[in-house]
XYZ file of C-alpha atoms in Angstrom:
526
model
C 0.078 -0.022 -0.114
C 1.479 3.288 -1.074
C 1.526 6.091 1.544
C -0.405 4.152 4.140
C 0.614 3.417 7.668
C 1.045 -0.341 7.682
C 0.178 -0.589 11.279
C -3.232 0.941 10.779
C -4.699 -0.665 7.638
C -4.556 -3.935 5.615
C -6.529 -4.915 2.501
C -8.769 -8.018 3.125
C -10.733 -8.825 0.040
C -11.815 -7.073 -3.174
C -14.551 -6.984 -5.877
C -14.046 -5.409 -9.334
C -14.759 -1.864 -7.978
C -14.456 -2.351 -4.170
C -11.666 -3.312 -1.737
C -12.416 -4.098 1.947
C -9.845 -2.825 4.292
C -9.265 -3.829 7.842
C -8.668 -0.456 9.745
C -7.968 0.407 13.430
C -9.533 3.819 12.710
C -12.316 3.724 10.039
C -12.613 7.509 10.384
C -9.138 8.090 8.980
C -10.089 9.831 5.688
C -6.629 10.527 4.663
C -5.805 6.861 4.609
C -9.153 5.982 2.798
C -8.125 8.724 0.095
C -4.665 7.136 -0.169
C -6.217 3.702 -0.689
C -8.698 5.128 -3.279
C -5.895 6.934 -5.127
C -3.419 3.893 -5.217
C -6.067 1.225 -6.046
C -8.613 3.013 -8.098
C -11.261 1.225 -6.068
C -13.782 2.336 -3.454
C -12.437 1.269 -0.070
C -14.912 -0.295 2.538
C -13.618 0.016 6.068
C -13.819 -2.982 8.395
C -12.807 -2.416 12.068
C -9.858 -4.338 13.712
C -7.326 -3.608 16.405
C -3.796 -2.407 15.479
C -2.416 -5.735 17.039
C -4.514 -7.782 14.693
C -3.531 -5.899 11.729
C 0.116 -5.975 12.627
C -0.141 -9.837 13.098
C -1.934 -10.225 9.707
C 0.588 -7.976 7.996
C 3.459 -9.990 9.545
C 1.949 -13.316 8.387
C 1.019 -12.072 4.800
C 3.697 -9.766 3.824
C 6.638 -9.520 6.184
C 8.990 -12.382 5.455
C 12.481 -10.822 5.723
C 13.829 -9.578 2.495
C 17.013 -11.167 3.417
C 16.532 -14.113 5.891
C 18.863 -14.952 8.599
C 19.956 -18.238 6.861
C 20.691 -16.254 3.722
C 22.575 -13.701 5.516
C 24.642 -16.553 7.150
C 25.129 -18.119 3.807
C 26.603 -14.868 2.595
C 29.064 -14.865 5.433
C 30.221 -18.418 4.854
C 31.394 -17.485 1.368
C 33.207 -14.263 2.712
C 36.660 -14.636 4.010
C 38.565 -12.090 6.075
C 41.867 -12.099 8.055
C 41.303 -11.996 11.748
C 43.540 -11.748 14.743
C 42.821 -13.250 18.132
C 44.529 -10.337 19.985
C 44.271 -6.877 18.735
C 47.146 -4.630 19.381
C 48.137 -1.809 17.144
C 46.150 0.891 15.522
C 46.292 -1.028 12.086
C 44.549 -3.927 13.794
C 41.730 -1.738 15.064
C 41.488 0.015 11.801
C 41.097 -3.247 9.978
C 38.431 -4.420 12.422
C 36.467 -1.262 11.885
C 36.663 -1.789 8.232
C 35.560 -5.423 8.477
C 32.547 -4.327 10.698
C 31.368 -2.110 7.835
C 31.557 -4.640 5.054
C 28.182 -5.418 3.364
C 27.823 -9.023 4.383
C 28.520 -8.266 8.091
C 26.087 -5.255 8.066
C 23.389 -7.364 6.365
C 23.785 -10.253 8.921
C 23.459 -8.072 11.838
C 20.476 -6.085 10.310
C 18.860 -9.471 9.436
C 19.421 -10.817 12.933
C 17.783 -7.684 14.540
C 14.954 -7.907 12.044
C 14.219 -11.632 12.679
C 14.319 -11.203 16.424
C 11.824 -8.291 16.077
C 9.672 -10.391 13.726
C 9.691 -13.334 16.039
C 9.032 -11.098 19.162
C 12.220 -12.260 20.882
C 13.042 -10.696 24.088
C 16.745 -11.254 23.950
C 19.538 -12.024 21.427
C 22.602 -14.003 22.716
C 25.790 -14.122 20.615
C 28.107 -16.555 22.375
C 31.643 -17.463 21.284
C 32.588 -21.193 21.753
C 35.942 -22.732 21.040
C 35.334 -23.758 17.528
C 32.048 -22.061 16.573
C 29.890 -18.952 17.191
C 26.426 -19.572 18.598
C 23.501 -17.263 18.181
C 20.255 -17.825 20.208
C 16.921 -15.918 20.523
C 14.926 -16.007 23.711
C 11.320 -16.414 22.802
C 8.356 -16.784 25.308
C 11.108 -17.265 27.969
C 13.070 -20.133 26.302
C 16.228 -19.950 24.325
C 16.163 -21.260 20.742
C 19.291 -21.621 18.554
C 19.170 -19.836 15.188
C 21.526 -19.973 12.155
C 25.015 -19.348 13.474
C 27.387 -17.244 11.714
C 31.021 -18.259 10.891
C 33.547 -18.368 13.869
C 36.115 -16.329 11.709
C 33.703 -13.367 11.616
C 33.139 -13.233 15.247
C 35.185 -9.957 15.748
C 33.695 -8.296 12.890
C 30.059 -9.069 13.870
C 30.782 -7.870 17.539
C 32.236 -4.686 16.255
C 29.451 -4.022 14.055
C 27.115 -4.167 17.046
C 29.448 -2.040 19.047
C 29.487 0.626 16.277
C 25.693 0.951 15.893
C 25.241 0.881 19.792
C 28.034 3.647 20.390
C 30.397 1.449 22.106
C 34.265 1.488 21.985
C 35.280 -1.265 19.410
C 38.893 -1.203 20.752
C 37.841 -2.123 24.346
C 37.509 -6.019 24.589
C 38.744 -6.562 28.253
C 36.028 -4.704 30.031
C 32.105 -5.074 30.001
C 30.307 -2.295 28.184
C 26.592 -1.210 28.080
C 25.040 0.658 25.111
C 21.734 1.138 23.254
C 20.283 1.296 19.858
C 16.692 1.699 18.473
C 14.638 -0.303 15.927
C 11.513 0.561 14.135
C 9.583 -2.317 13.017
C 5.905 -2.695 11.770
C 5.191 0.687 13.472
C 6.692 -0.392 16.757
C 9.603 1.381 18.517
C 11.896 -1.077 20.067
C 14.646 -0.077 22.341
C 17.700 -2.442 22.195
C 20.007 -2.550 25.287
C 23.368 -4.042 24.344
C 25.594 -5.658 26.959
C 29.169 -7.093 26.159
C 31.172 -9.253 28.380
C 34.676 -10.810 28.011
C 34.774 -14.665 27.930
C 37.695 -17.067 27.351
C 36.683 -17.566 23.614
C 35.959 -13.803 22.950
C 33.331 -11.205 23.787
C 29.719 -12.406 24.571
C 27.123 -10.057 23.465
C 23.518 -9.948 24.609
C 20.962 -7.603 23.096
C 17.639 -7.110 25.064
C 14.780 -5.971 23.039
C 12.253 -3.656 24.806
C 9.150 -3.116 22.797
C 7.945 0.358 23.720
C 4.361 -0.706 22.878
C 4.601 -2.470 26.352
C 3.967 0.911 27.859
C 0.656 1.116 26.147
C -0.746 -1.908 27.973
C -3.298 -1.382 30.715
C -4.518 -3.710 33.415
C -7.146 -5.266 31.111
C -4.355 -6.327 28.710
C -2.284 -8.351 31.118
C -4.299 -11.509 31.322
C -5.245 -11.154 34.883
C -8.600 -12.558 36.181
C -11.429 -9.918 36.499
C -11.563 -9.998 40.269
C -7.663 -9.406 40.432
C -8.001 -6.400 38.007
C -10.825 -4.872 39.898
C -8.915 -5.170 43.182
C -5.700 -3.724 41.576
C -7.636 -0.786 40.259
C -8.758 0.073 43.747
C -5.521 -0.499 45.262
C -3.440 1.675 43.008
C -5.781 4.657 43.331
C -5.174 4.820 47.094
C -3.824 8.124 48.259
C -0.711 6.644 49.901
C 1.004 3.625 50.985
C 3.255 0.923 49.383
C 2.266 -1.482 46.603
C 4.936 -4.194 45.918
C 5.490 -6.531 42.981
C 7.334 -9.774 43.560
C 8.883 -12.510 41.423
C 12.088 -13.762 39.705
C 13.882 -11.788 36.915
C 11.853 -11.887 33.755
C 8.442 -12.490 35.236
C 6.893 -9.385 33.869
C 7.179 -7.139 36.887
C 8.322 -3.996 34.774
C 5.256 -4.506 32.339
C 2.797 -4.691 35.296
C 4.362 -1.621 36.964
C 4.023 0.443 33.884
C 0.488 -0.672 33.540
C -0.172 0.857 36.935
C 1.553 4.058 35.778
C -0.397 4.225 32.634
C -3.697 3.909 34.534
C -2.670 6.875 36.848
C -0.806 8.971 34.116
C -3.105 12.100 33.873
C -2.333 15.666 33.859
C -3.532 16.265 37.488
C -1.025 13.602 38.887
C 2.746 14.039 39.272
C 4.485 10.709 38.700
C 8.234 10.386 39.314
C 10.222 7.257 38.894
C 13.803 6.072 39.817
C 15.043 3.141 37.750
C 18.188 1.153 36.915
C 18.137 1.261 34.120
C 15.049 3.225 32.605
C 13.557 0.382 30.514
C 10.626 2.285 28.891
C 10.347 6.041 28.254
C 6.850 7.209 28.849
C 5.394 10.618 27.827
C 4.213 12.609 30.907
C 6.205 10.482 33.486
C 9.322 12.011 35.005
C 12.024 9.143 34.887
C 15.353 9.133 36.658
C 18.269 6.827 35.915
C 20.382 5.609 38.841
C 24.125 6.288 38.459
C 25.999 4.606 41.463
C 29.324 5.630 40.260
C 28.546 9.277 40.989
C 26.510 8.559 44.080
C 23.198 8.873 42.492
C 21.614 5.716 44.274
C 18.041 4.582 44.696
C 17.943 6.234 48.133
C 19.507 9.444 47.066
C 17.192 9.741 44.137
C 14.256 9.049 46.388
C 15.199 11.730 48.798
C 15.382 14.314 46.039
C 12.074 13.174 44.567
C 10.294 13.819 47.678
C 11.134 17.506 47.252
C 9.663 17.392 43.808
C 6.079 17.452 44.972
C 5.183 13.877 43.690
C 1.802 12.129 44.035
C 3.060 8.757 42.777
C 6.624 7.370 43.039
C 7.935 4.301 41.415
C 11.215 2.636 42.707
C 12.421 0.119 40.129
C 13.716 -2.096 42.846
C 14.314 -2.185 46.659
C 17.759 -3.526 47.173
C 18.734 -2.354 50.606
C 17.452 -1.171 53.883
C 18.246 2.428 53.003
C 15.993 2.401 49.922
C 13.282 0.581 51.861
C 13.327 3.045 54.728
C 13.107 6.129 52.456
C 10.230 4.346 50.522
C 8.253 3.828 53.769
C 8.824 7.322 54.875
C 7.516 8.503 51.482
C 4.370 6.512 51.966
C 3.844 7.689 55.570
C 4.014 11.229 54.340
C 1.131 11.008 51.951
C 2.751 9.451 48.693
C 1.694 6.370 46.786
C 4.866 4.185 46.305
C 5.272 1.366 43.731
C 8.309 -0.992 43.863
C 9.619 -4.520 43.382
C 11.204 -7.191 45.477
C 12.893 -10.412 44.417
C 10.890 -13.005 46.442
C 9.031 -16.181 45.358
C 5.830 -15.449 47.003
C 3.808 -12.364 48.050
C 3.757 -13.081 51.793
C 7.528 -13.923 51.715
C 8.021 -10.205 50.842
C 6.959 -9.421 54.539
C 9.629 -11.702 55.843
C 12.295 -10.186 53.390
C 11.501 -6.584 54.645
C 11.795 -7.677 58.305
C 15.031 -9.454 57.572
C 16.339 -6.371 55.918
C 15.883 -4.581 59.190
C 12.600 -2.716 58.820
C 10.429 -2.544 61.936
C 7.321 -4.857 61.540
C 4.999 -2.064 62.793
C 6.137 0.052 59.874
C 5.309 -2.649 57.397
C 1.879 -3.040 58.925
C 1.183 0.750 58.734
C 2.235 1.275 55.240
C 1.600 -1.899 53.094
C -1.336 -1.724 50.837
C -0.846 -4.858 48.839
C 1.687 -7.209 47.244
C 1.290 -8.760 43.932
C 3.436 -11.850 42.997
C 3.612 -13.175 39.640
C 5.181 -15.757 37.232
C 4.875 -16.285 33.474
C 3.951 -19.371 31.723
C 3.770 -20.100 28.161
C 0.376 -20.447 26.366
C -0.427 -23.379 24.191
C -0.616 -22.747 20.460
C -4.363 -22.584 19.543
C -3.469 -23.874 16.074
C -2.080 -27.168 17.099
C -2.783 -27.972 20.791
C -5.066 -30.804 21.601
C -6.857 -31.994 24.868
C -5.529 -35.308 26.336
C -6.558 -37.252 29.459
C -3.936 -37.680 32.216
C -2.823 -41.118 33.097
C -4.170 -42.188 36.666
C -0.691 -42.174 38.358
C 0.140 -38.840 36.751
C -3.327 -37.523 37.727
C -2.789 -38.437 41.388
C 0.629 -36.918 41.429
C -0.665 -33.724 39.923
C -3.417 -33.374 42.283
C -1.024 -33.795 45.365
C 1.220 -31.076 43.898
C -1.744 -28.600 43.189
C -3.879 -29.559 46.248
C -6.749 -29.602 43.679
C -8.906 -32.179 41.904
C -7.960 -32.644 38.290
C -11.038 -34.081 36.910
C -10.711 -32.621 33.350
C -8.657 -33.095 30.284
C -5.477 -31.098 29.994
C -3.973 -29.495 26.887
C -1.013 -31.187 25.222
C 1.408 -29.167 23.059
C 1.999 -30.543 19.550
C 3.942 -28.052 17.431
C 3.344 -26.515 14.040
C 4.570 -23.740 11.729
C 2.433 -21.177 13.549
C 4.401 -21.629 16.693
C 7.799 -22.646 15.361
C 7.125 -26.259 16.245
C 7.379 -25.578 19.973
C 3.779 -26.050 20.884
C 3.640 -22.661 22.703
C 2.826 -19.163 21.465
C 2.946 -16.237 23.803
C 2.850 -16.071 27.646
C 0.481 -15.159 30.332
C 0.845 -14.255 34.103
C 0.011 -16.552 36.995
C -0.288 -14.421 40.097
C -1.383 -14.007 43.665
C -2.573 -10.955 45.337
C -1.999 -10.319 49.106
C -4.128 -7.519 50.520
C -3.735 -7.791 54.348
C -6.918 -7.588 56.468
C -6.962 -5.702 59.917
C -6.338 -9.061 61.569
C -3.271 -9.828 59.394
C -1.927 -6.362 59.860
C -1.951 -6.895 63.555
C -0.227 -10.192 63.077
C 2.517 -8.459 60.912
C 3.070 -5.710 63.485
C 3.748 -8.262 66.063
C 6.238 -10.122 63.974
C 4.216 -13.401 63.452
C 6.042 -16.157 61.497
C 5.393 -16.465 57.821
C 3.507 -19.761 57.851
C 0.899 -18.369 60.315
C 0.359 -15.230 57.994
C -0.098 -17.793 55.092
C -2.867 -19.582 57.073
C -4.491 -16.427 58.068
C -4.411 -14.978 54.528
C -5.946 -18.247 53.159
C -8.769 -17.991 55.888
C -9.412 -14.656 54.667
C -10.022 -15.856 51.084
C -6.686 -15.148 49.523
C -5.894 -17.188 46.311
C -2.272 -18.245 45.865
C -0.149 -18.901 42.814
C -0.829 -22.483 42.852
C -4.533 -21.861 42.793
C -4.234 -19.455 39.953
C -2.037 -22.026 38.087
C -4.692 -24.608 38.467
C -7.279 -22.296 37.045
C -5.217 -21.703 34.035
C -4.604 -25.367 33.547
C -8.441 -26.017 33.712
C -9.106 -23.269 31.274
C -6.800 -24.965 28.709
C -4.457 -22.099 28.163
C -1.276 -23.857 29.319
C 0.199 -27.334 29.957
C 1.141 -29.513 32.828
C 4.776 -28.974 32.019
C 4.405 -25.141 32.315
C 2.471 -25.443 35.654
C 5.301 -27.792 37.002
C 7.920 -25.240 35.901
C 6.482 -23.027 38.841
C 8.074 -25.469 41.146
C 4.948 -26.798 43.000
C 5.829 -30.551 42.653
C 7.191 -32.623 45.438
C 10.260 -34.726 44.663
C 8.562 -38.000 45.174
C 5.929 -37.082 42.542
C 8.380 -36.074 39.783
C 8.653 -39.558 38.371
C 4.876 -40.012 37.828
C 4.428 -36.665 36.080
C 4.570 -36.165 32.468
C 7.534 -33.874 32.760
C 9.091 -32.206 35.853
C 10.740 -28.872 35.488
C 13.142 -27.767 38.261
C 13.478 -24.123 38.919
C 17.104 -23.018 39.500
C 18.493 -19.939 40.815
C 21.100 -17.680 39.070
C 23.232 -15.135 40.809
C 23.787 -11.752 39.063
C 27.068 -10.107 38.733
C 26.661 -6.396 38.297
C 29.276 -4.261 36.564
C 29.241 -0.500 36.792
C 29.083 0.682 33.253
C 27.639 3.659 31.288
C 24.903 3.184 28.775
C 25.780 4.677 25.419
C 23.129 5.848 23.014
C 23.465 4.353 19.496
C 21.778 4.283 16.120
C 18.177 3.837 15.135
C 17.479 1.148 12.497
C 14.244 1.959 10.702
C 13.240 -1.518 9.120
C 9.836 -0.054 8.018
C 11.769 2.364 5.733
C 14.764 0.214 4.995
C 14.252 -3.437 5.188
C 17.678 -5.448 5.627
C 18.922 -6.814 2.211
């Protein structure tokens, strides 16, 4: 379509003198005039959401002009001289020259294009002893994609450094940078992290789709009662609302949905983040810089002098940040933040262990939302299947619920990349302490008794929500088990047991550098 925003309209069908066009805004007369002029037909508008139009366009038209496999094929026929250790200025100049060669540029562009098309959250470029591995993280799982030749490892890494404004001559220290992608009308920020390994520099690119900031509570897949409760909780005049869960469980997306609900002209919202993941119009966002003393706690103290109504703290990492957050809530501010705990109620224990007095937790805590992400079965190929008796008994022991229904079994098809899954949804639990539970918290009552009291008050836990998702047929037994509910003695009886491990993060103090913007809408790779 000539001169038409591809993320807003798509031709569906036509007759000799008419063309039916799916449009997100049927009153867009300029688009209708453009269609009329470019097709010599009378357009008839049919209403569709932008997401539906984008998905249809991606399926119908948007195969990469140069696929990743084709780009890798070009590289295999392309030979350059490389050095394992770079030293003099001539070596650096040669590496810079290699990074600008057409096959290298096309490979990097095609890799970014394919990752955006497949809705990957991360790209991993990993040097091994004899080869270079490339993987995309899609729906939380890493998938191997076509690997480039090992000989071009330095050139590819240098190309990524160039477009993300990093120093190509520095290979001994970690670096952080950024670049931007425009794809199907979506603006995607890419955070770039390099780290030296024994076989060369490992590069991870995190794709942050800025359309995530347009999601509201209704778009997150929460049950209706949770959405209703959260809308009431986040409109309180003061107090603390916490989100809990492991890294990558969607806490940031949920936090930004809270801010979107409150982002009006009569509300002053200020955030302190490390780093700022999504940039939102109308919200005042601050980036932590620990090297110069701009910590979470110091930022918070300054924010409290900025007349805020709502404060969002990216993460509570220490007692100082926690105490300043509590002080903010006690002085009439609504504070949102996150903690890395496995359950909602364990966040109370974590705050106590950090050194906060229990009576302050009781006085300021509005609610804690804990969440995980599970993969959704592909609607195109999933099929219901009865559980074997032993597996059913073991699953019922794990969930504490009767499983008297068929469960969905993943199959795999072209629609889902033969994984059986497409997309993810949240499994959550909401802890909103009653007056009785607040009294227990203020007296430092142990966690298990808080759990019992919350259950008596009607609280639904992660395990209850997982059971409902399984019964609704939107996920599988494997995904429910990946949440870690199963007992060791039940693992052999189940279809598949996932064990949830823990990873320890090593944080390097680096400066984010702002890089280029790659507009794939205007200039597709190839």
